[in-house]
Short mmCIF file of C-alpha atoms and ligand atoms in Angstrom, two decimals:
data_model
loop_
_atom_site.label_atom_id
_atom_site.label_comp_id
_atom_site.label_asym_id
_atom_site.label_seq_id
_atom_site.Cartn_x
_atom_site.Cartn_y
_atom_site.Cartn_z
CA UNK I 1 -0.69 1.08 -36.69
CA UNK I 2 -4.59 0.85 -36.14
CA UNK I 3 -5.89 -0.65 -33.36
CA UNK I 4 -5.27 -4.48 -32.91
CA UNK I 5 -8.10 -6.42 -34.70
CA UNK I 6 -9.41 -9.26 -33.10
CA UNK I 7 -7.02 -11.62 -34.68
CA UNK I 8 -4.00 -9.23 -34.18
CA UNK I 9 -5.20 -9.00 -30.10
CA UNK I 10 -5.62 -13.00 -29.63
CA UNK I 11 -1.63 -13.14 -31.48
CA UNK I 12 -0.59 -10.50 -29.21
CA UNK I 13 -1.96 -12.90 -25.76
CA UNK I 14 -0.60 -15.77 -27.27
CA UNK I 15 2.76 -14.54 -27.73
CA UNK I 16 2.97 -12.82 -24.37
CA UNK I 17 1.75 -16.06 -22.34
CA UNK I 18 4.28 -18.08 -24.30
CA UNK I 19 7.29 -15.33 -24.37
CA UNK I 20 6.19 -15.12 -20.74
CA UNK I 21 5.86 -11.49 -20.83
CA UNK I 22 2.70 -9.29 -19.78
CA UNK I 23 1.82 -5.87 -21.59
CA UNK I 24 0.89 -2.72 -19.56
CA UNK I 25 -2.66 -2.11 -20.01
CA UNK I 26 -3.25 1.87 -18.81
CA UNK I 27 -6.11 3.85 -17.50
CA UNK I 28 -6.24 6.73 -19.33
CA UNK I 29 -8.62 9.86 -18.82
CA UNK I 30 -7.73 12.34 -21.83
CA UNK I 31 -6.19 12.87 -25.00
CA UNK I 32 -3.13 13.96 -23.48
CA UNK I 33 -3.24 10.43 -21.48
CA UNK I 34 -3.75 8.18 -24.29
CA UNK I 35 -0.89 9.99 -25.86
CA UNK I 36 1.72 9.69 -23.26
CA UNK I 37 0.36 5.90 -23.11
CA UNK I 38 0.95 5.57 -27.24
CA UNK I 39 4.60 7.56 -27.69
CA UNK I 40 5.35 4.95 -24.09
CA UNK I 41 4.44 1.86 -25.95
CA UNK I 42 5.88 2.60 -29.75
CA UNK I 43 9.35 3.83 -27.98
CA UNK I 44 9.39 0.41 -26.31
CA UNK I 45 8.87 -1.41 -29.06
CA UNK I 46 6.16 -2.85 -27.60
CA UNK I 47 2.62 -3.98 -28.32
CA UNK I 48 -0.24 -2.98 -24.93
CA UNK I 49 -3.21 -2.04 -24.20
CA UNK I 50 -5.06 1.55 -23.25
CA UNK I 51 -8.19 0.94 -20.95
CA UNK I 52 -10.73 3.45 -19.86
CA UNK I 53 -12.83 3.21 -16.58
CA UNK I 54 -16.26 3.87 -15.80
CA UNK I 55 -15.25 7.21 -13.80
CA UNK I 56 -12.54 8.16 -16.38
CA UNK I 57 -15.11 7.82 -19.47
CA UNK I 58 -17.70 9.88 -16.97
CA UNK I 59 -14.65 12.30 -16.64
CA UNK I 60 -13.63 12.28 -20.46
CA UNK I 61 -17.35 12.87 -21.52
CA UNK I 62 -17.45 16.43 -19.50
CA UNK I 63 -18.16 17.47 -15.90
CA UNK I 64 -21.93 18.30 -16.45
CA UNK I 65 -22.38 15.65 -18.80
CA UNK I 66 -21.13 12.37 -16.86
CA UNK I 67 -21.81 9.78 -19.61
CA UNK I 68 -19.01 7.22 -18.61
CA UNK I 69 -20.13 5.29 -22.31
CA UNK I 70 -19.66 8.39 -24.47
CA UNK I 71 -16.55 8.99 -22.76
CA UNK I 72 -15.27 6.18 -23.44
CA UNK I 73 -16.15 6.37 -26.88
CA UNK I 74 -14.28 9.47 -27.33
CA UNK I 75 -11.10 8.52 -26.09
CA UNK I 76 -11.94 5.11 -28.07
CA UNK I 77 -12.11 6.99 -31.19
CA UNK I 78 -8.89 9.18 -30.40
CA UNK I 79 -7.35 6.38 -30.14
CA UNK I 80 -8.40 4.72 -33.13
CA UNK I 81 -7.05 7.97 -35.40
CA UNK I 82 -4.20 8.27 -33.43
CA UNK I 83 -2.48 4.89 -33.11
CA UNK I 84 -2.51 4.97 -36.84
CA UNK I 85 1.00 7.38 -36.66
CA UNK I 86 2.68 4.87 -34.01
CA UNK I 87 4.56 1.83 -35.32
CA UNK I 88 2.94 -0.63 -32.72
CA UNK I 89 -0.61 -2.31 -31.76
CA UNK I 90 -2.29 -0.95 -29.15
CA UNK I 91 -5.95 -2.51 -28.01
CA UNK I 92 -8.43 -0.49 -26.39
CA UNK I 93 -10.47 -2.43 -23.32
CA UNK I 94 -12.66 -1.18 -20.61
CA UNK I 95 -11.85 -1.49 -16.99
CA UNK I 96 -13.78 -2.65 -14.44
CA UNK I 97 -17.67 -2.56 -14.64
CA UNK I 98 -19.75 -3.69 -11.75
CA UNK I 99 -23.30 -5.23 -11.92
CA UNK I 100 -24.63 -2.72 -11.88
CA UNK I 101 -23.35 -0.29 -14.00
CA UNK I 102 -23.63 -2.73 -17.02
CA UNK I 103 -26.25 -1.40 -18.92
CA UNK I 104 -24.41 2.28 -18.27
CA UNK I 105 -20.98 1.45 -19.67
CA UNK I 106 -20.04 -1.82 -21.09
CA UNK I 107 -24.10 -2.13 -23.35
CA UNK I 108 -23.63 0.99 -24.86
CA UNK I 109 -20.49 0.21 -26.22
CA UNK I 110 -20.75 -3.21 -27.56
CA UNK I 111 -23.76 -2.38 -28.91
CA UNK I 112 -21.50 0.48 -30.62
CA UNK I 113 -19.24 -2.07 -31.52
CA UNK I 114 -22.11 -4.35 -33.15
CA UNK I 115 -23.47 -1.24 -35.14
CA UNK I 116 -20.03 -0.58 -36.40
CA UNK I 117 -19.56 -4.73 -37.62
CA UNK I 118 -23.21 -4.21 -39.61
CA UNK I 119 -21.69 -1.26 -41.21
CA UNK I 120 -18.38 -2.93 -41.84
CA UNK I 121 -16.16 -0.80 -39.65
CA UNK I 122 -13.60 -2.80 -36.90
CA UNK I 123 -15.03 -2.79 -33.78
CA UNK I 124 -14.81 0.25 -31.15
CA UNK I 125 -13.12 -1.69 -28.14
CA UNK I 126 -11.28 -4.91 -28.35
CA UNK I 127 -12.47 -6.02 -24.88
CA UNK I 128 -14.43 -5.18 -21.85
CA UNK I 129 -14.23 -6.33 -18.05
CA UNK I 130 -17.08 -7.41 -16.07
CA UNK I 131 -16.31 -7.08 -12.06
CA UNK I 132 -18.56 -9.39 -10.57
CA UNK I 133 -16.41 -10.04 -7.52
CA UNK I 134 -18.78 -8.34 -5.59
CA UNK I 135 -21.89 -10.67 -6.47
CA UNK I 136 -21.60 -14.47 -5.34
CA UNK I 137 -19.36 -16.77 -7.85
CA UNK I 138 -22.92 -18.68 -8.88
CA UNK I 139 -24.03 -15.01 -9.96
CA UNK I 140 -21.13 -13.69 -10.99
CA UNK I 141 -20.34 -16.76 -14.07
CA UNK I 142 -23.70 -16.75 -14.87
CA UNK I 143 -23.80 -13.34 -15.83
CA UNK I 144 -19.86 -13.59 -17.50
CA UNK I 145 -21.33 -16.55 -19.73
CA UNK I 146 -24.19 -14.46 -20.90
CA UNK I 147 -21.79 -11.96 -21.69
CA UNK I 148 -19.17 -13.86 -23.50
CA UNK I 149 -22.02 -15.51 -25.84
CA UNK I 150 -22.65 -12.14 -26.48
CA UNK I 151 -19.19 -10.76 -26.74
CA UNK I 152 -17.67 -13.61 -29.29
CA UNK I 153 -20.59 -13.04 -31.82
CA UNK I 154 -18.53 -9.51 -32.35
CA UNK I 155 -15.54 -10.73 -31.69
CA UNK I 156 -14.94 -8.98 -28.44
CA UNK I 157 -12.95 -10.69 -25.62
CA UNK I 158 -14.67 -10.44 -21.69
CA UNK I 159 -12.28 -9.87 -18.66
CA UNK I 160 -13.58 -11.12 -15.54
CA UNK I 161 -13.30 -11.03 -12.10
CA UNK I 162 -12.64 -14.46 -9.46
CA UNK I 163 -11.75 -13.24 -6.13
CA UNK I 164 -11.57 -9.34 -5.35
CA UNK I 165 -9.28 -6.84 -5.52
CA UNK I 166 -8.73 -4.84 -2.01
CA UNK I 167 -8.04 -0.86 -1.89
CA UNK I 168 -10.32 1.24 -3.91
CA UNK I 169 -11.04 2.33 -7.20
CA UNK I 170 -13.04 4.79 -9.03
CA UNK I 171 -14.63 5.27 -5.65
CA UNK I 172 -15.72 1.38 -5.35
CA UNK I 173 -14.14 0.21 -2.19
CA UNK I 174 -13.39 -3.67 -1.26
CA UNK I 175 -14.98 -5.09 2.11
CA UNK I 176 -12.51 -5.55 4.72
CA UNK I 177 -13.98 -8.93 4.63
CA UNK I 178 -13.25 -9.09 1.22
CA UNK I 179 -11.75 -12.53 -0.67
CA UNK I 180 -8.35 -11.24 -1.87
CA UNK I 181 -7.24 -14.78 -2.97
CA UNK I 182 -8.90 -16.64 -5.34
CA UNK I 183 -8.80 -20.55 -4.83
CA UNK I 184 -8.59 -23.17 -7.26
CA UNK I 185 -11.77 -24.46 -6.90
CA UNK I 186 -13.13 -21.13 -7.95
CA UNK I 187 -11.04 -21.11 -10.81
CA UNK I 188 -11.82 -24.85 -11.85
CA UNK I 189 -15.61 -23.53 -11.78
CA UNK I 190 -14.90 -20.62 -13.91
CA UNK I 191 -13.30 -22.88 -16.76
CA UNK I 192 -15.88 -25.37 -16.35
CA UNK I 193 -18.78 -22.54 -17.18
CA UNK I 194 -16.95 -20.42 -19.69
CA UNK I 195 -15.10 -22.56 -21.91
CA UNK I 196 -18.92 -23.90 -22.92
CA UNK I 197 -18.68 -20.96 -24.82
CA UNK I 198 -16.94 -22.67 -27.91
CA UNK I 199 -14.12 -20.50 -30.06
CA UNK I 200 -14.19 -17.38 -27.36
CA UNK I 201 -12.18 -15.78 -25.75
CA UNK I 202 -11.94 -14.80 -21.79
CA UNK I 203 -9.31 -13.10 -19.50
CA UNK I 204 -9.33 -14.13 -15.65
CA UNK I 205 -8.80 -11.39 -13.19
CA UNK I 206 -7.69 -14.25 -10.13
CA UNK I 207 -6.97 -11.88 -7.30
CA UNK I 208 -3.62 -13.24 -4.91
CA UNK I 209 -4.05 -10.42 -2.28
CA UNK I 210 -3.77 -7.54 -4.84
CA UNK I 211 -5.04 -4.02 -3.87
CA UNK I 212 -5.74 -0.95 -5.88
CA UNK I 213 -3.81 1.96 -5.30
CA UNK I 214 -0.24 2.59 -3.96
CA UNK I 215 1.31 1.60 -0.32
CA UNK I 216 4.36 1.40 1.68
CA UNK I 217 6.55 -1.81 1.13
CA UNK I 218 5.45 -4.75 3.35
CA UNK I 219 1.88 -3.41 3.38
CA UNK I 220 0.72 -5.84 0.64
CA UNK I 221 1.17 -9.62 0.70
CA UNK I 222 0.83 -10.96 -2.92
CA UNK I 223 1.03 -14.40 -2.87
CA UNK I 224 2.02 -15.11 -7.28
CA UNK I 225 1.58 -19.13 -6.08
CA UNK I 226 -2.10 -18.99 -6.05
CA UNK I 227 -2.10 -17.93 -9.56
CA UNK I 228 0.42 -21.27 -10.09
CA UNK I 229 -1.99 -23.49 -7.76
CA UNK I 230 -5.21 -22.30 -10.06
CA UNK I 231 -3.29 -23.00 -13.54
CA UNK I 232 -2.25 -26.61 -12.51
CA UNK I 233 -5.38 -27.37 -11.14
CA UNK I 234 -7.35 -26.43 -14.24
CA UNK I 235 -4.70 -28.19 -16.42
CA UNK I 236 -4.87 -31.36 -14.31
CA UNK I 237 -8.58 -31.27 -14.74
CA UNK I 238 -8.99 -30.15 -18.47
CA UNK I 239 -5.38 -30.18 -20.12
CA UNK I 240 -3.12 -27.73 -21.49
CA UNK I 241 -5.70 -25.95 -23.92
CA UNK I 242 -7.47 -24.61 -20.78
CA UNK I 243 -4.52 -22.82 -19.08
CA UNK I 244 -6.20 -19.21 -18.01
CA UNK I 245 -4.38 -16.39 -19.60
CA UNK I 246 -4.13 -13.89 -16.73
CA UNK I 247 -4.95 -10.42 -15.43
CA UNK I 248 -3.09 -8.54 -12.45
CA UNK I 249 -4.75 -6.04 -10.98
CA UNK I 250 -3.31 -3.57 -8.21
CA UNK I 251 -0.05 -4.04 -9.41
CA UNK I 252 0.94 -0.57 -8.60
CA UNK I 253 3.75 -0.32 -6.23
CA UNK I 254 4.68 -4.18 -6.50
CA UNK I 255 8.36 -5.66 -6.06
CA UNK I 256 9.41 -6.80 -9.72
CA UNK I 257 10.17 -10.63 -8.24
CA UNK I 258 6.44 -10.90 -7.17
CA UNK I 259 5.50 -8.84 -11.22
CA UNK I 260 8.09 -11.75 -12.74
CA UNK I 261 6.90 -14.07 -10.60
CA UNK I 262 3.46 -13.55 -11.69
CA UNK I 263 4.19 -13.00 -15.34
CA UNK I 264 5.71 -16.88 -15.21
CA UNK I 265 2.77 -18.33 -13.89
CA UNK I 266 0.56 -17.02 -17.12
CA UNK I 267 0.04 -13.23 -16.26
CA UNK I 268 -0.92 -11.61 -19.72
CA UNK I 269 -2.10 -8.09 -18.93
CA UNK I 270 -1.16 -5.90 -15.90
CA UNK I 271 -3.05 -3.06 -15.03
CA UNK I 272 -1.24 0.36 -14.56
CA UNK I 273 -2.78 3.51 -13.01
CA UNK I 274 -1.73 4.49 -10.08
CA UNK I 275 1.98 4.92 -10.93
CA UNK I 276 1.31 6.58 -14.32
CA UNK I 277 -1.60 8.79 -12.92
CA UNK I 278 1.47 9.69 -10.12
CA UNK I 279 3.54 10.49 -13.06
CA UNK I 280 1.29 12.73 -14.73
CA UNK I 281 0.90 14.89 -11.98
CA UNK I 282 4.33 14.96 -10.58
CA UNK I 283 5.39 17.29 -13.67
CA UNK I 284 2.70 19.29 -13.25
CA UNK I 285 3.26 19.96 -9.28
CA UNK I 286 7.09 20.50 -10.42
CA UNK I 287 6.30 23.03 -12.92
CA UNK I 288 3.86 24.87 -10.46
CA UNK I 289 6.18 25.05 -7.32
CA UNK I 290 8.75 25.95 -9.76
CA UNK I 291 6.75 28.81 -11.63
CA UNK I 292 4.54 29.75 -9.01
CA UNK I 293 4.89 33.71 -10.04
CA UNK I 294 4.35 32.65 -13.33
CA UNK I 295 1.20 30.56 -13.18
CA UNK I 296 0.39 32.98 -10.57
CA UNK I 297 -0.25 36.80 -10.54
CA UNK I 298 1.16 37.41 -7.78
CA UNK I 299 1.25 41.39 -5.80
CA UNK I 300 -0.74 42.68 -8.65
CA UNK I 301 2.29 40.89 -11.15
CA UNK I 302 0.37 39.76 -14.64
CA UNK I 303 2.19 36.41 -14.31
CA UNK I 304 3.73 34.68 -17.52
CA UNK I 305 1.25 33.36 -19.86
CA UNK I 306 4.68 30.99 -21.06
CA UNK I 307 3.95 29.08 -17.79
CA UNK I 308 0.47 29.42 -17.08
CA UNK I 309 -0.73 27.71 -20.81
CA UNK I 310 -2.12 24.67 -19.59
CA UNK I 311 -0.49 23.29 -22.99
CA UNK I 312 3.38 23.91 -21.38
CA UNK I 313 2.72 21.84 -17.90
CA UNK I 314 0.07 19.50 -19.83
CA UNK I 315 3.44 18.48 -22.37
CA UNK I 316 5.46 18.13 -18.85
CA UNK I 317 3.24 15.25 -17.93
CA UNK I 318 2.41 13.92 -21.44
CA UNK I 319 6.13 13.15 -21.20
CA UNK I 320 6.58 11.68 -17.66
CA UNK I 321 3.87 9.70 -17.87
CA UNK I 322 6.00 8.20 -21.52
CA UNK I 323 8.69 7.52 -19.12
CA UNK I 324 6.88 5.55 -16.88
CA UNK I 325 5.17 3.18 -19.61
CA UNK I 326 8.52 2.71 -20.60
CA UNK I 327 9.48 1.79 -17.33
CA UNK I 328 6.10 -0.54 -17.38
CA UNK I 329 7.45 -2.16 -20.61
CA UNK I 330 10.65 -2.75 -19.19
CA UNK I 331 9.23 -4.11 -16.15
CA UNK I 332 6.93 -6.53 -17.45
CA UNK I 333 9.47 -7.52 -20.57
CA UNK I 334 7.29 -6.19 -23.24
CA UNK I 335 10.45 -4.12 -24.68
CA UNK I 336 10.80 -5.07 -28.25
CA UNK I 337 8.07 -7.88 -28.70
CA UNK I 338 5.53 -5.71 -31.03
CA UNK I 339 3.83 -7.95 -33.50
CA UNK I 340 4.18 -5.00 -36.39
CA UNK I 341 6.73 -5.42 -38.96
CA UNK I 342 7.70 -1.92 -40.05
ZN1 ZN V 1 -8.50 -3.45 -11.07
#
């Protein structure tokens, strides 16, 4: 299928908050990536989402190049051709983008995006997130409700940020003094500002002690009841229409109660990389420790050009990085809810 239009992407969060399911959104970095990411999702059955970051579009775009916008755009436009031989949607969304790097990542691309509408073509992501979790809340919806004017004239749906996400990412490290849970209050405020914004559409990153990257068990207290605690407050205060429809970052490594629990309490989207990026490379480490003469040449040995074509250990992880957005699907009880009818 192509790429979810807008009206195709709003069905697919409907459904999903209702069905109380979430769909795997995953960073991907390559072709090879967003391929593993679109064989994962159509042998599930399920609908989800590919997302690129700043540094993976800066990585996609070339090593002396470090455009993270054109990168993006390249794996955007993969994407776009490819989905077109998989019998589910798939919507394409940027990851987070500071302050900061606004007019470097997220500008360049809706202003793609609004070039394309003029011309008539669908739009080159479905939706962007601005991270302003590191900016005070005042700041931080001010901005998002400038950018959500902007985004619904094109049809484009903003992700934001209440709250921050601990760990690091892409390099961008949390405070230790960082606020991993979001209150109510700051939820009630983003409503309040953003739903001014008549007919558009916004995803709310609300952070319940999430943190990027992968840790032991018992490292990482998610509390799921703050997302529960920000949902009836907003519905007390502005009935049922407002209910947030969720994002969960730092995800990775989570027990599947605290995922389910989540998912129940209006979790839409969950963010995958470091499991499938652990994936990925786990085939290729395998293939290396077990072909090490080959990839090697080793005591004046020529190798085995079999092993060392980056094509035979790039397929290894093309394919364990499927089996692990299956196991995303599964996990977040996406399996068999795709909104095509082949
Ligand atoms: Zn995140």
């Amino acid at each position: 299928m192509p790429v979810a239009d807008y009206k195709t992407y709003c069905e697919m969060l409907d459904r999903a908050r209702k069905g109380h399911f979430a769909y795997p959104a995953i960073n991907v970095t390559s072709l090879t990536s967003a391929n593993a990411v679109l064989k994962g999702l159509a042998d599930s059955k399920s609908d989800g989402i590919i997302q690129v970051s700043t540094g993976g579009g800066a990585f996609a775009s070339g090593a002396s190049v470090k455009d993270m916008a054109l990168g993006a755009m390249s794996i955007a436009e993969h994407v776009h051709r490819a989905a077109e031989r998989y019998p589910v949607y798939v919507a394409l969304h940027t990851d987070h983008c500071q302050a900061d790097k606004l007019d470097k990542f997220v500008m360049p691309l809706v202003e793609e995006t609004e070039r394309r509408r003029a011309a008539g073509m669908p739009n080159l992501f479905n939706s962007h997130m601005f991270d302003g979790s590191a900016i005070p809340l005042k700041d931080n919806i001010d901005l998002s409700v400038k950018l959500l004017e902007r985004f619904h004239r094109s049809e484009l749906i903003l992700e934001i940020e209440a709250g921050v996400v601990g760990g690091e990412e892409d390099g961008v490290k949390a405070e230790a003094s960082a606020k991993l849970y979001t209150t109510p209050e700051d939820t009630l405020e983003v409503a309040h500002r953003l739903n001014t914004v008549k007919g558009a559409r916004y995803l709310l990153a609300a952070t319940f002690g999430n943190v990027h990257g992968v840790y032991k068990p018992g490292h990482v207290k998610l509390k799921p009841s703050i997302l529960k605690d920000c949902q009836d407050a907003v519905v007390k205060k502005f009935g049922e229409w407002a209910l947030f429809y969720l994002v969960f970052h730092g995800g990775s490594g989570s027990e599947l109660k605290d995922i389910h629990e989540a998912i129940d309490y209006g979790v839409v989207k969950m963010n995958i990389d470091t499991d499938t990026q652990y994936a990925f490379t786990r085939a290729i480490a395998d293939h290396m420790f077990r072909h090490y003469d080959g990839v090697l040449k080793v005591d004046g040995e020529v190798g085995s050009k079999k092993t060392y074509d980056p094509r035979t250990y790039m397929a290894l992880a093309e394919a364990s990085m499927t089996e692990r957005v299956k196991q995303a699907c599964s996990d977040l009880k996406s399996v068999g809810t795709t909104l095509f009818k082949g």
